[in-house]
mmCIF file of C-alpha atoms and ligand atoms in Angstrom:
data_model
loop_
_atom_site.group_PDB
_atom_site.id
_atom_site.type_symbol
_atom_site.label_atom_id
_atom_site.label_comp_id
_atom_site.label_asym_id
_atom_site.label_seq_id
_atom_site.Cartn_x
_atom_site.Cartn_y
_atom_site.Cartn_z
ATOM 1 C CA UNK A 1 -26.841 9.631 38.245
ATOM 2 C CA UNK A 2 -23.450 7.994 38.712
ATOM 3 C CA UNK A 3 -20.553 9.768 40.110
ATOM 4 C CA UNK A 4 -18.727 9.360 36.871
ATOM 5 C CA UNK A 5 -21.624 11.213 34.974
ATOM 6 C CA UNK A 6 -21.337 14.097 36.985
ATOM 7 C CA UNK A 7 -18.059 14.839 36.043
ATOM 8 C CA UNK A 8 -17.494 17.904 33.598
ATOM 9 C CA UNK A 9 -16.447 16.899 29.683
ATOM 10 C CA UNK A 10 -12.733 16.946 30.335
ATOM 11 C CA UNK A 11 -11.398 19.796 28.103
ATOM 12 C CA UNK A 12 -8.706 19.288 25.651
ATOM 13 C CA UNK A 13 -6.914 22.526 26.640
ATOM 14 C CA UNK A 14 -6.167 21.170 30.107
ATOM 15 C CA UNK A 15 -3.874 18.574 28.488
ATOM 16 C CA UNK A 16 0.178 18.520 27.372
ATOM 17 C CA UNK A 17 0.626 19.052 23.535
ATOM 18 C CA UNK A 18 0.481 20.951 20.642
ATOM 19 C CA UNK A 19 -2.665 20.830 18.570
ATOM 20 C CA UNK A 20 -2.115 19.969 14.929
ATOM 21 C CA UNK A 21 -5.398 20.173 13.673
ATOM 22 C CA UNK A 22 -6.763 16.715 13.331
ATOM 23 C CA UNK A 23 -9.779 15.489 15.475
ATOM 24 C CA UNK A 24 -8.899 11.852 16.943
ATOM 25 C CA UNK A 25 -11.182 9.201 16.538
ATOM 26 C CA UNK A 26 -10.114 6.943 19.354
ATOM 27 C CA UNK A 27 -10.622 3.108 18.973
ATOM 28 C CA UNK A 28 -9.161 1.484 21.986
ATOM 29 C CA UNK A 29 -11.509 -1.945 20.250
ATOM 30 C CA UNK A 30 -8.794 -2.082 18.092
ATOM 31 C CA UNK A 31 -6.511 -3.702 20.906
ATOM 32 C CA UNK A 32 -7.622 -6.900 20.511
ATOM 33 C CA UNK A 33 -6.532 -6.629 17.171
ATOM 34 C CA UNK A 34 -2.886 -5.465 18.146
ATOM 35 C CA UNK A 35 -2.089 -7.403 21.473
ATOM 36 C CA UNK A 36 -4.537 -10.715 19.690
ATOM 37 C CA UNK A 37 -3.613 -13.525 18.081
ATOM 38 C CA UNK A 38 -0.764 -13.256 15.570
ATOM 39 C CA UNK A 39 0.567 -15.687 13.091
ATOM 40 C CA UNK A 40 3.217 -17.487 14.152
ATOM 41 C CA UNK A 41 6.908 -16.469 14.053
ATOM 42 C CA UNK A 42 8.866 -20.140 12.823
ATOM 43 C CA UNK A 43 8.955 -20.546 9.716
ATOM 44 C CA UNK A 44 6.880 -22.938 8.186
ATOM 45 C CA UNK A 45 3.222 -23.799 8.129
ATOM 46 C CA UNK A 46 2.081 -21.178 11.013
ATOM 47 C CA UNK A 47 3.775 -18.587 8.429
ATOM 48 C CA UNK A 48 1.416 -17.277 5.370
ATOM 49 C CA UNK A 49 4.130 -16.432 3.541
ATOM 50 C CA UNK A 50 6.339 -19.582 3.603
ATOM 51 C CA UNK A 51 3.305 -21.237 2.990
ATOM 52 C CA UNK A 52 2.117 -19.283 -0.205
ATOM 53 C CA UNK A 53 4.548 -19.912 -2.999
ATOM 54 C CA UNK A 54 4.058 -23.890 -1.899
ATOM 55 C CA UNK A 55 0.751 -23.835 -3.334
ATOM 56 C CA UNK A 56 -0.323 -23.173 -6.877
ATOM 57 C CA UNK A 57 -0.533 -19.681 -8.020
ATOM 58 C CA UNK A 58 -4.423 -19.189 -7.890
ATOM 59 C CA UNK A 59 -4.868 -20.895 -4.425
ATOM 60 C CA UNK A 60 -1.727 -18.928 -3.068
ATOM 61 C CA UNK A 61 -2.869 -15.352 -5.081
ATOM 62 C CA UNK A 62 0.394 -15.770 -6.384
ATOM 63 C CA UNK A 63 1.288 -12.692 -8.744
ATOM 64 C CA UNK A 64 5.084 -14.146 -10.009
ATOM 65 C CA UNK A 65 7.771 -16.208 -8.549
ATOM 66 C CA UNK A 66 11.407 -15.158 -8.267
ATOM 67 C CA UNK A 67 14.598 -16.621 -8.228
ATOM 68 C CA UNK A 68 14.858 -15.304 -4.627
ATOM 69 C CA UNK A 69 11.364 -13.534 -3.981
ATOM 70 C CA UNK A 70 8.159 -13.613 -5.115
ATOM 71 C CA UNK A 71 4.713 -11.481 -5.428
ATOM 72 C CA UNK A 72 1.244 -12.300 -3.490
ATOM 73 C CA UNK A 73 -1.726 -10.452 -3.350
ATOM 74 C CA UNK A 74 -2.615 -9.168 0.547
ATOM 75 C CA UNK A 75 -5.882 -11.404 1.856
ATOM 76 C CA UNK A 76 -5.857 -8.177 3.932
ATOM 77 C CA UNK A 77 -6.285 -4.979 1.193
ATOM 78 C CA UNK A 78 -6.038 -1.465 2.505
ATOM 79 C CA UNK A 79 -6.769 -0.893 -1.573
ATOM 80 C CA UNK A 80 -7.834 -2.831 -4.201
ATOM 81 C CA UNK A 81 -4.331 -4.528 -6.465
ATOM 82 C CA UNK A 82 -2.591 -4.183 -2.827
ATOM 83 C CA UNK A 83 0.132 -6.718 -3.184
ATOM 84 C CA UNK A 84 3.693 -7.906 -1.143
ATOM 85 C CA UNK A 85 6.850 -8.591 -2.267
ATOM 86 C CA UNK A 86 8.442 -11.197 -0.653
ATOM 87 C CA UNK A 87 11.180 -13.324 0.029
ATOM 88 C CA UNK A 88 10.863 -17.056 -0.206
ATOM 89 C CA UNK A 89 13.302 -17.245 2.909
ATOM 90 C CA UNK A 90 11.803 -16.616 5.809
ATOM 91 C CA UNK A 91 13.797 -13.694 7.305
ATOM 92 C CA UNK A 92 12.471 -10.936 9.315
ATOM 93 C CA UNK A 93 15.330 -8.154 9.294
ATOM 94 C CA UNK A 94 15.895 -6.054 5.862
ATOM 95 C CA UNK A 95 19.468 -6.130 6.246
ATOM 96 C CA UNK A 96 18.916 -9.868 6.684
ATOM 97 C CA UNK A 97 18.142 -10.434 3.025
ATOM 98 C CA UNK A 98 21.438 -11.011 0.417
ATOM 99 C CA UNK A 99 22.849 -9.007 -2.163
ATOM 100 C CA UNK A 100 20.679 -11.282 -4.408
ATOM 101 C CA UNK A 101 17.611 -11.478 -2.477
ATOM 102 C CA UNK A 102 17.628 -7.401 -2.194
ATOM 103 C CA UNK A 103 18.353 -6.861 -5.555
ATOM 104 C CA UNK A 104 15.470 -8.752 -6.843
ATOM 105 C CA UNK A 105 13.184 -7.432 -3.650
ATOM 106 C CA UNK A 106 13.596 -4.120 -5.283
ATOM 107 C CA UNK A 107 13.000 -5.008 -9.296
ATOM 108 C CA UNK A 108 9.637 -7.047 -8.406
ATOM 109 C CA UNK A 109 8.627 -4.002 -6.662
ATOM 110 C CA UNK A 110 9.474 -2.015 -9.647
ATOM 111 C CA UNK A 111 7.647 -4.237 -11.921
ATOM 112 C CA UNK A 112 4.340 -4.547 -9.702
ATOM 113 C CA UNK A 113 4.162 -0.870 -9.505
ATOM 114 C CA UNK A 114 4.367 -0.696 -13.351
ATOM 115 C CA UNK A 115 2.063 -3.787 -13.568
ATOM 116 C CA UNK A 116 -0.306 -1.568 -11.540
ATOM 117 C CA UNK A 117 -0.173 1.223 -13.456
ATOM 118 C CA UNK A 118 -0.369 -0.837 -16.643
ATOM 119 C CA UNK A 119 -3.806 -2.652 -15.292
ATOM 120 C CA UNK A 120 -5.469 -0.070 -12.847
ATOM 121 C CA UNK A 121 -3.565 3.380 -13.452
ATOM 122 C CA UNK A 122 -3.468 4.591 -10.141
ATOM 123 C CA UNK A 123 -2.904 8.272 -9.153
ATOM 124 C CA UNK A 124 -0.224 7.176 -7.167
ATOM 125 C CA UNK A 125 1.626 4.575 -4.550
ATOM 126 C CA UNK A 126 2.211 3.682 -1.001
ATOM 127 C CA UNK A 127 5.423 1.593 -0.652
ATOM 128 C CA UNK A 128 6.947 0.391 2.664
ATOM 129 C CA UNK A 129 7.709 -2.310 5.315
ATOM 130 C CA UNK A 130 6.566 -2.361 8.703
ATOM 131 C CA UNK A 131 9.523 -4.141 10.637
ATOM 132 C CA UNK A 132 8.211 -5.657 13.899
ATOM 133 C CA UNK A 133 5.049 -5.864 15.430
ATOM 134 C CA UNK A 134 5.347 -2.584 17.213
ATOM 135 C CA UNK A 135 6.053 -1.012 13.679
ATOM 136 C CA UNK A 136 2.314 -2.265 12.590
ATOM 137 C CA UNK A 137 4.090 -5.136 11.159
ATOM 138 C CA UNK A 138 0.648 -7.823 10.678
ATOM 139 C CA UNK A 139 3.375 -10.553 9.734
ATOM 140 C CA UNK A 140 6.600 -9.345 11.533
ATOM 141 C CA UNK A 141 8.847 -13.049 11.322
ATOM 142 C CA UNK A 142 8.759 -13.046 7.414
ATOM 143 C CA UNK A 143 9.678 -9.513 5.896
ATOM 144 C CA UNK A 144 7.396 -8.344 3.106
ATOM 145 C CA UNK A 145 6.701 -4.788 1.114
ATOM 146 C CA UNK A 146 3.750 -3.245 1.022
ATOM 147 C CA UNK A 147 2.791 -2.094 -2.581
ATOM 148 C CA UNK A 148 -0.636 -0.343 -2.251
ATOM 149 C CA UNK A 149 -1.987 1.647 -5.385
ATOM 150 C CA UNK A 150 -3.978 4.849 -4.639
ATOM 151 C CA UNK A 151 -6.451 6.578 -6.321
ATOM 152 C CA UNK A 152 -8.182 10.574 -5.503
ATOM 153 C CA UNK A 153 -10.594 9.647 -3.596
ATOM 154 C CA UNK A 154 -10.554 5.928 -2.827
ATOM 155 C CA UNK A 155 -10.398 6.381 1.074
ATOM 156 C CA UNK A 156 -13.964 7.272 2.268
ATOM 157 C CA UNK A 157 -15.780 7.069 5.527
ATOM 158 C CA UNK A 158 -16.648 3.364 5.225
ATOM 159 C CA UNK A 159 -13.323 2.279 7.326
ATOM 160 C CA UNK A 160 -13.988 4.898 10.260
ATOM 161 C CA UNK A 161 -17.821 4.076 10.433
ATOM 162 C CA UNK A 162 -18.138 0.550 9.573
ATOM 163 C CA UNK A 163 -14.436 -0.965 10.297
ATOM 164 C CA UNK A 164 -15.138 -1.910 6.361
ATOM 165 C CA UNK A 165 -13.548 -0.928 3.375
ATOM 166 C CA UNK A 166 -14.957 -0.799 -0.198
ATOM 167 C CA UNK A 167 -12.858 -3.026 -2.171
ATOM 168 C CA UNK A 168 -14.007 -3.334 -5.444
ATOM 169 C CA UNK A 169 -12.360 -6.234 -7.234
ATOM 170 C CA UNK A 170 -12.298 -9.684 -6.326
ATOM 171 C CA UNK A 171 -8.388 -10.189 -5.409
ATOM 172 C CA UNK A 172 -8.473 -13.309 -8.131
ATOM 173 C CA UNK A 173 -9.648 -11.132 -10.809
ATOM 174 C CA UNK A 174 -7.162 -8.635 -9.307
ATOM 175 C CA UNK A 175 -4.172 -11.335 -9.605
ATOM 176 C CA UNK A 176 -5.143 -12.456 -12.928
ATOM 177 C CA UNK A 177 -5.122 -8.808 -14.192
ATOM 178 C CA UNK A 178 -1.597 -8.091 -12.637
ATOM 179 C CA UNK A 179 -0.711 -11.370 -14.079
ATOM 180 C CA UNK A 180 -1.411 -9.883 -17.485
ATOM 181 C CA UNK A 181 -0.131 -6.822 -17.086
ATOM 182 C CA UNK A 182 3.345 -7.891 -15.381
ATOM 183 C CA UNK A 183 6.377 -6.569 -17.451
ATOM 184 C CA UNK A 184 8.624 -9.101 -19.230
ATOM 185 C CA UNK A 185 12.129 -7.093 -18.324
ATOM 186 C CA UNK A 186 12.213 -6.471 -14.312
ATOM 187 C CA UNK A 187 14.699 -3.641 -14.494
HETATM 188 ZN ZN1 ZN B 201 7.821 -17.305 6.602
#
């Protein structure tokens, strides 16, 4: 028996904190997945969402195109109908976009939420950006908004256990349902 499994289960209480509760599942795997490979930050063909609205709307999951900003489906769902609104420019900063570009960053997240709730009613939303890579941003050169519909219920055990989650619509037949259900007036 090694040294290191003689040594007593190290107990919580002997650490600095306050306990809130939660048991931690720790996952230190999941470093290669923060400190790996990242997409590039130029803009360009290295950048998923510069390259997106260049191709047609099925091959790019495009959802709608802009003036200033457009809607794509994430090839990376936390939910099923998880989409991102962003602008065509490739800027990383929110205070980087114009008046313009803001504006319309805001309606086309207004009207995929309501094209959500028109095609899938979902219980309810997650909305947000994650500026920088620190901030858990997958993409962090090219800003983008998370729109993520939720549902009672629709996180199980599969993403803890299995580093899988259940997703159950295709995210074509996803697009082409948001498609149909996207609001004429973006107000
Ligand atoms: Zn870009």
């Amino acid at each position: 028996m090694t040294e290191a499994n003689d040594r007593p289960l190290e107990d919580e209480r002997s650490f600095v904190g306050v306990p809130d509760g939660f048991d931690r599942l720790w996952t230190p795997h999941r470093m290669a997945y923060v400190t790996g490979e990242r997409p590039s930050d130029e803009a360009g063909e290295g950048c998923p969402f510069c390259v997106a609205p260049d191709k047609d709307d099925a091959e790019g999951l495009v959802v709608h195109r802009g003036e200033t900003c457009f809607v794509v489906m994430n090839l990376f769902p936390y939910n099923a109908g998880h989409v991102l609104v962003c602008p065509y420019r490739h800027v990383s900063l929110y205070v980087d976009l114009t008046d313009e570009e803001t504006a319309e960053f805001t309606a086309l997240t207004k009207a995929a939420i309501r094209a959500l709730q028109a095609s899938s009613n979902p219980h309810g939303f997650n909305l947000g950006m994650n500026q920088g890579a620190v901030a858990g941003a997958g993409v962090a050169a090219h800003l983008h908004q998370h729109v993520i519909p939720r549902w009672g219920g629709d996180m199980n055990f599969l993403p803890i256990v299995a580093q899988t989650k259940a997703l159950p619509i295709l995210l074509e037949d996803a697009r082409a349902a948001l498609v149909a259900a996207w609001p004429d007036a973006q107000a």
